[in-house]
Amino acid sequence: MMDRRLLSRIDEELDSTEVAALCFLCRDVISGKRLEGIKDAKQLFLKLEERELLQNKFFLTQLLRTIHRADLLNLIEADSRQTEETDARPMLSEYRMMLYKIYDDMTRENLEKFKFLFNNEQRRKMEMCNTALDVFVEMEKVGSLSNTNLTELHEILLEIDQQLATTVQKYMQGMRPTSTQKHVHTQTLLPVSMDPQRINNTPQPQPFLSMSETQPSYGAESVYSDAQSTTETPSLSDSADYYDLTHKPRGLCVVINNEDFSGTGLQNRRGTQEDAKALNKVFTNFGFEVVIHNNLTARNMRAEIEKLGKRNFVNDDALVVCVLSHGENECVYGTDEQPVVLRDLTLPFKSGSAPTLAGKPKLFFIQACQGSSYQEGAVPCPPTPAPEEVERTSPLEEDAGPVRSETVPWDADFLIGMATVPECKSFRNTVTGSIYIQELCKQLTKSALSSEKDDIHSVLTRVNREVSRGRYLTHKQMPQPKYTLTKKLVLKYI
C-alpha cells in the first residue's frame, strides 16, 4: 500500500479541476455513482485503495502523467520504499485516455460549439457542463457515447475541429473487432499499466538454484537416458515412447528478453536478466545452442521468428523458444509497446511451414501475464498447512501476459508453457527474476540430475505445484502448460 503521507502531499498539490480529471479517468475502474461527490484527491485515493489500485505506484503514476503533473511524478519516484513493479496490462482504458486528450486539446470556443451541436433531451444538463469531460459523462449517461459507440462524437468534432476528429478516428481504426478487447495501439494514445504491487507475506522468492546448490543426492550420478548419445540401440518401445535426442547440439534455444520499453505505458522489466541467465545455463547444459535477443520491437520479434522458421532443422532434435516480456490476452509486447500475437510466434514452426521440424518437439515458454485479474486461492477440504509466504519487502512485480488457449495452434509436438492461466497476472522478482521461469529452471535442473526418467510433463506438473503454493503480493499464481506432444520428452545434461 502506498504511503498515506505521500498521498496526502499529492492531494495538497492538486486543484479541483485536476481532481475532476482524475475522477473521469477512473470511471472504468470505479463506478460513476461512487465517484459522485468527490471533492479532493484524498477521497479518490480511498476509493482506489478499496479496489487495490494503490498497492503500487504505477496506476497513480499513469494518472498523474496523463494530466501532465511531472512534478508530482518526481515525488513518487523519490519514494524509495516503492520497490515493486508489474508487467500487468493497463487498468486505465485507452478509450478514456482518448477522451481526455480531446478535453486537453479543446478550446473554450469549441466546447461551446460542441454543446450547441449535441442535440438531446437533456439540454439543461448539457448547458451546465463546464468542461468537455462533463459533456462526455452526460453523453455516456444518455447512451450517446461509449467505447464502442463513437459515431456521434466523431461527427460533431468534424464540424468544429478536424484535429480533434482525427484523434477519435485513430482510436476507431485501432479498435479490435471483439467486444472483450478495448485496447488500441496507435501513437496518439498513451498505454497505461497497473504496475508495482507490495506484498503482505513472509519469506519466499528463492533465487535460481544453480547446479552447485542442488541437493547432494542428485550428485554426479546423472542418468542421461535418450538425452545422451550412446552406442546402444534404443528398444522399439523406447523409440515409440520417447523423442529422440542424439544430435550435438540438440537444437536451438532462442530467448527473446525484453527489458527496456521505449514508451511511457509499460515499465522496464527489472530482474528479467536473471531469467535469461538461468535459461541460458540450463539449456546450454542440455546441449542446446542458446541465442539471446535483447530488447526487440514487435516488428523485430516477428522478423526473428520468421527467420528462425526458415532454418533447416535436419540436424536438430528440438526447438525451444522463450519469450520474456510484458503481455496481455492473446499477445506479448515488443519494446515499442506494440503487440505480437502468440499465434504469430508458433505459426512458422507448424509441420507444413517447417517440414524439417515435423515429429520433433517444439517448446515455447512464455513469461508474461494473460490479463489484469488476480489469481486467488481457496482452502482445501480438509485444509492443509499454509505454505511459507513471501516476504513483505520482497521486490516483486507482476508479469501481465498473453494468449487465450483458443489462439494457440494445437498442432502435433508443440508444448507451450504459460506463466499463468488466462485473464490473470504473473509475478517477477526485480532482483532474482520471475517466479515461473526461476522455478522452471530449478525443476529442469533437479530432473536432469535425478536418477529418475522424468519427462517434461512431470517437470511442469512440479512447477505448477511449487508456484501455486506461494503467495505473491497477497495473491496466487497458477502456471498453465498446454501441449500436443506425442511422445515423452526427457531432458538430461550432456
Coordinates of C-alpha atoms in Angstrom, one line a residue:
M1 CA 0.0 0.0 0.0
M2 CA 1.3 3.4 -0.9
D3 CA 2.3 5.7 2.0
R4 CA -0.5 7.9 3.2
R5 CA 1.8 10.8 3.8
L6 CA 2.9 10.8 0.2
L7 CA -0.8 10.6 -1.0
S8 CA -1.7 13.5 1.3
R9 CA 1.1 15.6 -0.1
I10 CA -0.1 14.8 -3.7
D11 CA -3.6 15.8 -2.7
E12 CA -2.4 19.2 -1.4
E13 CA -0.9 19.9 -4.8
L14 CA -3.9 19.1 -6.9
D15 CA -6.6 21.6 -7.7
S16 CA -10.3 20.8 -8.1
T17 CA -10.1 20.7 -11.9
E18 CA -7.3 18.2 -11.8
V19 CA -9.2 16.1 -9.2
A20 CA -12.2 16.1 -11.6
A21 CA -9.9 14.9 -14.4
L22 CA -8.6 12.1 -12.3
C23 CA -12.1 11.0 -11.4
F24 CA -13.0 11.0 -15.1
L25 CA -10.0 8.8 -16.0
C26 CA -11.0 6.3 -13.2
R27 CA -14.6 5.8 -14.4
D28 CA -13.8 2.5 -15.9
V29 CA -12.4 1.1 -12.7
I30 CA -14.7 2.8 -10.2
S31 CA -18.4 3.3 -11.0
G32 CA -19.6 6.8 -11.8
K33 CA -22.0 6.7 -8.8
R34 CA -19.2 6.1 -6.4
L35 CA -17.3 9.0 -7.9
E36 CA -20.1 11.5 -7.3
G37 CA -19.4 13.9 -4.5
I38 CA -15.6 13.5 -4.6
K39 CA -14.2 16.9 -3.9
D40 CA -10.5 16.2 -3.2
A41 CA -7.9 13.7 -4.2
K42 CA -7.8 12.1 -0.7
Q43 CA -11.4 10.8 -1.3
L44 CA -10.5 9.4 -4.7
F45 CA -7.4 7.7 -3.2
L46 CA -9.6 6.0 -0.6
K47 CA -11.8 4.6 -3.5
L48 CA -8.7 3.4 -5.3
E49 CA -7.4 1.7 -2.2
E50 CA -10.6 -0.2 -1.9
R51 CA -10.0 -1.5 -5.4
E52 CA -6.4 -2.4 -4.6
L53 CA -5.2 0.1 -7.2
L54 CA -2.8 1.8 -4.9
Q55 CA -0.9 -1.2 -3.7
N56 CA 1.7 0.0 -6.1
K57 CA 2.8 3.3 -7.6
F58 CA 2.2 2.6 -11.2
F59 CA -1.5 3.2 -11.6
L60 CA -1.2 6.6 -9.8
T61 CA 1.9 7.4 -11.9
Q62 CA -0.1 6.9 -15.1
L63 CA -2.9 9.1 -13.8
L64 CA -0.5 11.9 -12.9
R65 CA 1.4 11.6 -16.2
T66 CA -1.8 11.8 -18.2
I67 CA -2.8 15.2 -16.5
H68 CA 0.8 16.5 -17.1
R69 CA 1.9 16.7 -13.4
A70 CA 5.5 15.7 -13.8
D71 CA 6.4 17.5 -10.6
L72 CA 4.2 15.0 -8.6
L73 CA 5.7 12.1 -10.5
N74 CA 9.1 13.2 -9.1
L75 CA 7.6 12.9 -5.6
I76 CA 6.6 9.3 -6.3
E77 CA 9.9 8.3 -7.9
A78 CA 11.8 9.8 -4.9
D79 CA 9.9 7.4 -2.6
S80 CA 12.5 4.7 -2.2
R81 CA 10.0 2.4 -0.4
Q82 CA 8.3 1.6 -3.7
T83 CA 10.3 -1.4 -4.9
E84 CA 7.8 -3.4 -6.8
E85 CA 6.7 -3.1 -10.4
T86 CA 4.5 -5.1 -12.7
D87 CA 4.1 -6.2 -16.2
A88 CA 0.3 -6.2 -15.9
R89 CA -1.7 -4.7 -18.7
P90 CA -3.2 -1.2 -18.2
M91 CA -6.2 -0.7 -15.9
L92 CA -6.7 2.8 -17.3
S93 CA -8.6 2.4 -20.6
E94 CA -7.3 3.9 -23.8
Y95 CA -10.9 4.9 -24.6
R96 CA -11.0 7.2 -21.6
M97 CA -7.5 8.5 -22.3
M98 CA -8.5 9.3 -25.8
L99 CA -11.4 11.4 -24.4
Y100 CA -9.1 13.1 -22.0
K101 CA -6.8 14.1 -24.9
I102 CA -9.8 15.7 -26.7
Y103 CA -10.6 17.6 -23.5
D104 CA -7.0 18.6 -23.1
D105 CA -6.9 20.0 -26.7
M106 CA -10.3 21.6 -26.8
T107 CA -10.7 25.3 -26.6
R108 CA -13.5 27.1 -24.7
E109 CA -14.9 28.2 -28.0
N110 CA -15.0 24.7 -29.4
L111 CA -16.6 23.4 -26.2
E112 CA -19.5 25.8 -26.6
K113 CA -19.9 24.8 -30.2
F114 CA -19.9 21.2 -29.2
K115 CA -22.6 21.7 -26.5
F116 CA -24.7 23.6 -29.1
L117 CA -24.4 20.9 -31.8
F118 CA -25.1 18.0 -29.4
N119 CA -28.9 17.7 -29.7
N120 CA -30.5 15.8 -26.9
E121 CA -33.4 16.0 -24.5
Q122 CA -31.0 16.8 -21.6
R123 CA -30.3 20.3 -23.0
R124 CA -30.4 21.9 -19.5
K125 CA -27.8 19.5 -18.1
M126 CA -25.6 20.0 -21.1
E127 CA -25.6 23.7 -20.6
M128 CA -24.5 23.2 -17.0
C129 CA -21.4 21.3 -18.1
N130 CA -18.3 23.4 -17.5
T131 CA -15.7 21.1 -19.3
A132 CA -15.6 18.6 -22.1
L133 CA -15.2 15.9 -19.5
D134 CA -18.6 16.9 -18.0
V135 CA -20.1 16.7 -21.5
F136 CA -18.7 13.3 -22.1
V137 CA -20.1 12.0 -18.9
E138 CA -23.6 13.3 -19.8
M139 CA -23.3 11.7 -23.3
E140 CA -22.4 8.4 -21.7
K141 CA -25.4 8.7 -19.4
V142 CA -27.9 9.0 -22.3
G143 CA -26.2 6.3 -24.3
S144 CA -24.7 8.7 -27.0
L145 CA -21.1 7.8 -26.2
S146 CA -19.2 4.6 -25.2
N147 CA -16.1 2.8 -26.1
T148 CA -17.9 1.1 -28.9
N149 CA -20.2 4.0 -29.9
L150 CA -18.1 7.0 -31.1
T151 CA -20.0 7.9 -34.2
E152 CA -21.8 11.0 -32.8
L153 CA -18.7 12.3 -31.1
H154 CA -16.8 12.0 -34.3
E155 CA -19.4 13.7 -36.4
I156 CA -19.7 16.6 -34.1
L157 CA -15.9 17.0 -33.9
L158 CA -15.7 17.0 -37.7
E159 CA -17.9 20.1 -37.6
I160 CA -15.7 22.1 -35.2
D161 CA -12.1 20.8 -35.2
Q162 CA -10.5 18.4 -37.7
Q163 CA -7.6 17.6 -35.4
L164 CA -9.9 16.5 -32.6
A165 CA -11.9 14.4 -35.0
T166 CA -8.6 12.7 -36.1
T167 CA -7.9 11.7 -32.6
V168 CA -11.2 9.8 -32.4
Q169 CA -10.7 8.4 -35.9
K170 CA -7.3 6.9 -35.0
Y171 CA -8.9 5.3 -31.9
M172 CA -11.7 3.8 -34.0
Q173 CA -9.3 2.5 -36.6
G174 CA -7.3 0.8 -33.9
M175 CA -10.2 -0.9 -32.2
R176 CA -10.3 -4.7 -32.2
P177 CA -13.4 -6.4 -33.5
T178 CA -14.1 -8.4 -30.4
S179 CA -16.1 -7.0 -27.6
T180 CA -13.7 -8.2 -25.0
Q181 CA -10.8 -6.2 -26.4
K182 CA -10.9 -2.5 -26.0
H183 CA -7.2 -1.6 -26.3
V184 CA -5.8 0.5 -29.1
H185 CA -2.3 0.5 -30.4
T186 CA -1.7 3.9 -32.0
Q187 CA 1.0 6.5 -31.5
T188 CA -1.7 9.0 -30.4
L189 CA -2.8 7.2 -27.3
L190 CA -0.8 6.5 -24.2
P191 CA -0.9 2.9 -22.9
V192 CA -1.2 2.7 -19.2
S193 CA -0.2 -0.2 -17.0
M194 CA -1.0 -1.2 -13.5
D195 CA 2.4 -1.9 -12.0
P196 CA 4.2 -2.2 -8.7
Q197 CA 2.5 -4.2 -6.0
R198 CA 3.6 -4.6 -2.4
I199 CA 3.5 -8.0 -0.7
N200 CA 1.9 -8.9 2.6
N201 CA 3.7 -12.2 3.2
T202 CA 6.8 -13.8 4.6
P203 CA 9.9 -15.4 3.1
Q204 CA 9.9 -16.7 -0.4
P205 CA 11.0 -16.0 -3.7
Q206 CA 14.2 -18.0 -3.9
P207 CA 16.8 -17.2 -6.4
F208 CA 17.6 -19.6 -9.2
L209 CA 19.0 -22.8 -7.8
S210 CA 22.3 -23.4 -9.6
M211 CA 23.6 -26.9 -10.2
S212 CA 26.1 -26.5 -7.3
E213 CA 23.3 -25.6 -5.0
T214 CA 21.2 -28.7 -5.6
Q215 CA 20.9 -31.4 -3.1
P216 CA 23.9 -33.9 -2.9
S217 CA 21.6 -36.8 -3.6
Y218 CA 21.5 -35.7 -7.2
G219 CA 25.3 -35.6 -7.3
A220 CA 27.2 -36.7 -10.3
E221 CA 25.0 -39.8 -10.7
S222 CA 23.2 -38.4 -13.7
V223 CA 21.1 -40.7 -15.9
Y224 CA 21.3 -39.4 -19.4
S225 CA 18.8 -41.9 -21.0
D226 CA 18.0 -40.9 -24.5
A227 CA 19.3 -37.4 -23.9
Q228 CA 22.8 -38.9 -24.2
S229 CA 24.3 -40.3 -27.4
T230 CA 25.3 -43.9 -26.7
T231 CA 26.4 -46.9 -28.7
E232 CA 23.3 -48.7 -27.5
T233 CA 20.4 -49.0 -29.9
P234 CA 17.1 -48.0 -28.2
S235 CA 14.4 -50.6 -28.0
L236 CA 11.4 -50.3 -30.2
S237 CA 9.3 -49.3 -27.1
D238 CA 11.8 -46.5 -26.3
S239 CA 11.7 -45.3 -29.9
A240 CA 7.9 -45.2 -29.8
D241 CA 7.6 -43.7 -26.4
Y242 CA 10.4 -41.1 -26.3
Y243 CA 11.6 -38.3 -28.5
D244 CA 15.0 -39.0 -30.0
L245 CA 17.7 -36.7 -28.6
T246 CA 21.0 -37.7 -30.1
H247 CA 22.4 -34.7 -32.0
K248 CA 25.1 -32.4 -30.6
P249 CA 24.0 -29.7 -30.2
R250 CA 20.5 -31.0 -29.5
G251 CA 19.0 -28.0 -31.3
L252 CA 18.4 -24.3 -30.9
C253 CA 17.1 -22.4 -27.8
V254 CA 16.1 -18.8 -28.7
V255 CA 15.4 -16.4 -25.8
I256 CA 13.7 -13.1 -26.5
N257 CA 14.4 -10.9 -23.5
N258 CA 12.5 -7.6 -23.4
E259 CA 13.6 -5.4 -20.5
D260 CA 13.7 -1.7 -21.7
F261 CA 10.5 -0.3 -23.0
S262 CA 10.7 2.9 -25.0
G263 CA 7.3 4.4 -24.3
T264 CA 5.6 5.6 -21.1
G265 CA 2.9 2.9 -20.8
L266 CA 5.0 -0.1 -19.8
Q267 CA 7.7 -0.1 -17.2
N268 CA 11.1 -1.6 -17.7
R269 CA 11.2 -5.2 -16.5
R270 CA 13.8 -5.3 -13.8
G271 CA 15.1 -8.8 -12.9
T272 CA 14.5 -10.3 -16.4
Q273 CA 18.2 -10.6 -17.0
E274 CA 18.3 -13.2 -14.2
D275 CA 15.7 -15.2 -16.1
A276 CA 17.8 -15.0 -19.3
K277 CA 20.9 -16.2 -17.4
A278 CA 19.0 -19.1 -15.9
L279 CA 17.6 -20.2 -19.2
N280 CA 21.0 -19.9 -20.9
K281 CA 22.6 -22.1 -18.2
V282 CA 20.0 -24.8 -18.2
F283 CA 19.6 -25.2 -21.9
T284 CA 23.3 -25.0 -22.6
N285 CA 23.7 -27.9 -20.1
F286 CA 21.0 -29.8 -22.0
G287 CA 23.2 -29.4 -25.1
F288 CA 21.3 -26.7 -26.9
E289 CA 22.8 -23.8 -28.8
V290 CA 21.4 -20.8 -26.9
V291 CA 20.8 -17.4 -28.7
I292 CA 19.5 -14.5 -26.7
H293 CA 17.9 -11.4 -28.4
N294 CA 17.6 -8.5 -26.0
N295 CA 15.0 -5.7 -26.4
L296 CA 13.2 -6.4 -29.6
T297 CA 10.4 -4.3 -31.0
A298 CA 7.3 -6.1 -32.1
R299 CA 8.5 -5.9 -35.7
N300 CA 11.9 -7.3 -34.9
M301 CA 10.3 -10.1 -32.9
R302 CA 8.3 -11.2 -35.9
A303 CA 11.3 -10.8 -38.1
E304 CA 13.5 -13.1 -35.9
I305 CA 10.7 -15.7 -35.6
E306 CA 10.2 -15.6 -39.4
K307 CA 13.9 -16.0 -39.9
L308 CA 14.1 -18.9 -37.4
G309 CA 11.1 -20.6 -39.2
K310 CA 13.2 -20.8 -42.4
R311 CA 16.0 -22.7 -40.7
N312 CA 16.9 -26.2 -41.8
F313 CA 16.2 -28.3 -38.7
V314 CA 17.5 -31.6 -40.2
N315 CA 20.3 -31.7 -37.6
D316 CA 18.2 -30.5 -34.7
D317 CA 16.3 -32.8 -32.3
A318 CA 14.2 -30.0 -30.8
L319 CA 13.4 -26.3 -30.8
V320 CA 13.0 -24.1 -27.7
V321 CA 11.7 -20.5 -27.8
C322 CA 11.4 -18.4 -24.6
V323 CA 9.7 -15.0 -24.6
L324 CA 10.2 -12.7 -21.5
S325 CA 8.1 -9.6 -21.9
H326 CA 5.0 -7.6 -21.0
G327 CA 1.8 -9.0 -22.3
E328 CA -2.0 -9.5 -22.1
N329 CA -4.6 -11.8 -23.5
E330 CA -3.5 -13.3 -26.8
C331 CA -0.3 -11.3 -27.1
V332 CA 3.1 -10.3 -25.8
Y333 CA 4.7 -6.9 -26.3
G334 CA 7.7 -5.6 -28.2
T335 CA 9.8 -2.9 -26.5
D336 CA 7.9 -0.4 -28.7
E337 CA 4.8 -1.4 -26.7
Q338 CA 3.2 -2.9 -29.8
P339 CA 1.6 -6.4 -29.6
V340 CA 2.7 -9.7 -31.1
V341 CA 0.0 -12.4 -31.2
L342 CA 1.2 -15.7 -29.8
R343 CA -0.1 -17.4 -32.9
D344 CA 2.5 -15.4 -34.9
L345 CA 5.2 -16.9 -32.7
T346 CA 4.2 -20.5 -33.2
L347 CA 2.8 -20.5 -36.8
P348 CA 6.1 -20.6 -38.6
F349 CA 7.0 -23.9 -36.9
K350 CA 4.0 -26.0 -37.9
S351 CA 4.9 -29.1 -39.8
G352 CA 3.5 -27.5 -43.1
S353 CA 5.8 -24.5 -42.7
A354 CA 8.8 -26.2 -41.2
P355 CA 8.8 -29.7 -42.5
T356 CA 12.3 -30.5 -41.0
L357 CA 10.7 -29.9 -37.6
A358 CA 7.9 -32.4 -38.2
G359 CA 7.8 -35.0 -35.5
K360 CA 10.2 -33.1 -33.3
P361 CA 9.3 -31.3 -30.0
K362 CA 8.8 -27.6 -30.2
L363 CA 8.8 -26.0 -26.7
F364 CA 7.6 -22.4 -26.0
F365 CA 7.9 -20.8 -22.6
I366 CA 6.1 -17.5 -22.2
Q367 CA 6.8 -15.3 -19.1
A368 CA 4.1 -12.7 -19.3
C369 CA 0.6 -12.1 -18.0
Q370 CA -2.6 -13.2 -19.6
G371 CA -4.7 -10.4 -18.2
S372 CA -5.1 -7.9 -15.4
S373 CA -7.0 -10.1 -12.9
Y374 CA -5.5 -11.7 -9.8
Q375 CA -5.5 -15.4 -9.2
E376 CA -7.0 -16.1 -5.8
G377 CA -6.8 -19.1 -3.6
A378 CA -9.3 -21.4 -1.7
V379 CA -8.7 -23.5 1.4
P380 CA -8.7 -27.3 0.5
C381 CA -11.0 -29.6 2.4
P382 CA -9.6 -30.8 4.7
P383 CA -7.3 -27.8 5.0
T384 CA -3.6 -28.2 4.6
P385 CA -0.9 -26.2 6.4
A386 CA -0.3 -22.8 4.9
P387 CA 2.8 -22.6 2.7
E388 CA 5.7 -20.3 3.6
E389 CA 4.7 -16.9 2.4
V390 CA 6.6 -14.2 0.5
E391 CA 8.5 -11.6 2.5
R392 CA 6.7 -8.2 2.6
T393 CA 9.8 -6.3 1.5
S394 CA 10.4 -8.7 -1.4
P395 CA 10.7 -6.7 -4.7
L396 CA 8.1 -8.5 -6.6
E397 CA 6.5 -7.4 -9.9
E398 CA 3.6 -8.7 -11.9
D399 CA 4.1 -10.0 -15.5
A400 CA 1.0 -9.4 -17.4
G401 CA 0.6 -11.8 -20.1
P402 CA -0.6 -13.2 -23.3
V403 CA -2.6 -15.8 -25.1
R404 CA -6.0 -17.3 -24.7
S405 CA -5.9 -21.0 -25.2
E406 CA -8.0 -20.9 -28.4
T407 CA -5.3 -18.8 -30.1
V408 CA -2.7 -21.4 -29.6
P409 CA -2.0 -23.6 -32.7
W410 CA -2.6 -27.2 -31.4
D411 CA -0.5 -29.0 -34.0
A412 CA 1.4 -32.1 -33.1
D413 CA 4.6 -31.9 -31.0
F414 CA 4.0 -28.5 -29.5
L415 CA 4.4 -27.6 -25.9
I416 CA 3.5 -24.1 -24.7
G417 CA 4.3 -23.3 -21.0
M418 CA 2.5 -20.2 -19.8
A419 CA 3.5 -18.4 -16.7
T420 CA -0.2 -18.1 -15.7
V421 CA -3.7 -19.0 -16.6
P422 CA -5.8 -16.8 -18.9
E423 CA -7.0 -13.4 -17.6
C424 CA -4.5 -13.4 -14.7
K425 CA -1.2 -11.8 -13.8
S426 CA 2.1 -13.4 -13.2
F427 CA 4.9 -12.1 -10.9
R428 CA 8.5 -11.2 -11.2
N429 CA 11.1 -10.5 -8.5
T430 CA 13.1 -7.4 -9.5
V431 CA 16.2 -9.0 -8.1
T432 CA 16.1 -12.7 -8.6
G433 CA 13.8 -13.0 -11.7
S434 CA 10.3 -14.2 -12.4
I435 CA 8.6 -16.8 -10.2
Y436 CA 7.7 -19.0 -13.1
I437 CA 11.0 -19.0 -15.1
Q438 CA 13.1 -19.5 -12.0
E439 CA 11.0 -22.4 -10.8
L440 CA 11.0 -23.9 -14.3
C441 CA 14.8 -23.8 -14.4
K442 CA 15.1 -25.2 -10.9
Q443 CA 12.8 -28.1 -11.7
L444 CA 14.5 -28.8 -15.0
T445 CA 17.9 -28.9 -13.2
K446 CA 16.6 -31.1 -10.5
S447 CA 15.1 -33.6 -13.1
A448 CA 18.3 -33.5 -15.2
L449 CA 20.4 -34.5 -12.2
S450 CA 18.0 -37.1 -10.9
S451 CA 18.2 -40.8 -11.5
E452 CA 14.5 -40.8 -12.4
K453 CA 13.5 -40.6 -16.0
D454 CA 11.1 -37.7 -15.6
D455 CA 9.6 -36.3 -18.8
I456 CA 8.8 -32.7 -19.4
H457 CA 5.1 -33.1 -18.4
S458 CA 6.2 -34.4 -14.9
V459 CA 8.6 -31.4 -14.6
L460 CA 5.9 -28.9 -15.5
T461 CA 3.5 -30.5 -13.0
R462 CA 6.0 -29.9 -10.3
V463 CA 6.5 -26.3 -11.5
N464 CA 2.7 -25.9 -11.2
R465 CA 2.7 -27.3 -7.7
E466 CA 5.6 -25.2 -6.4
V467 CA 4.5 -21.9 -7.9
S468 CA 0.8 -22.4 -6.9
R469 CA 1.9 -22.9 -3.2
G470 CA 3.3 -19.4 -2.9
R471 CA 1.6 -16.1 -2.2
Y472 CA 2.8 -13.1 -4.2
L473 CA 1.6 -9.6 -3.4
T474 CA -1.1 -11.4 -1.3
H475 CA -2.3 -13.2 -4.4
K476 CA -1.6 -16.6 -6.1
Q477 CA -0.2 -17.6 -9.4
M478 CA -1.1 -20.7 -11.4
P479 CA 1.1 -21.6 -14.4
Q480 CA -0.5 -23.4 -17.4
P481 CA 1.2 -25.8 -19.7
K482 CA -0.5 -26.7 -23.0
Y483 CA 0.8 -29.4 -25.2
T484 CA 0.2 -31.8 -28.1
L485 CA 3.4 -33.8 -27.6
T486 CA 3.0 -37.3 -29.0
K487 CA 5.9 -38.8 -27.0
K488 CA 7.7 -38.3 -23.7
L489 CA 10.5 -35.7 -23.7
V490 CA 13.3 -36.3 -21.2
L491 CA 15.9 -33.6 -20.9
K492 CA 19.3 -34.6 -19.3
Y493 CA 22.6 -32.8 -19.1
I494 CA 25.2 -33.9 -21.7

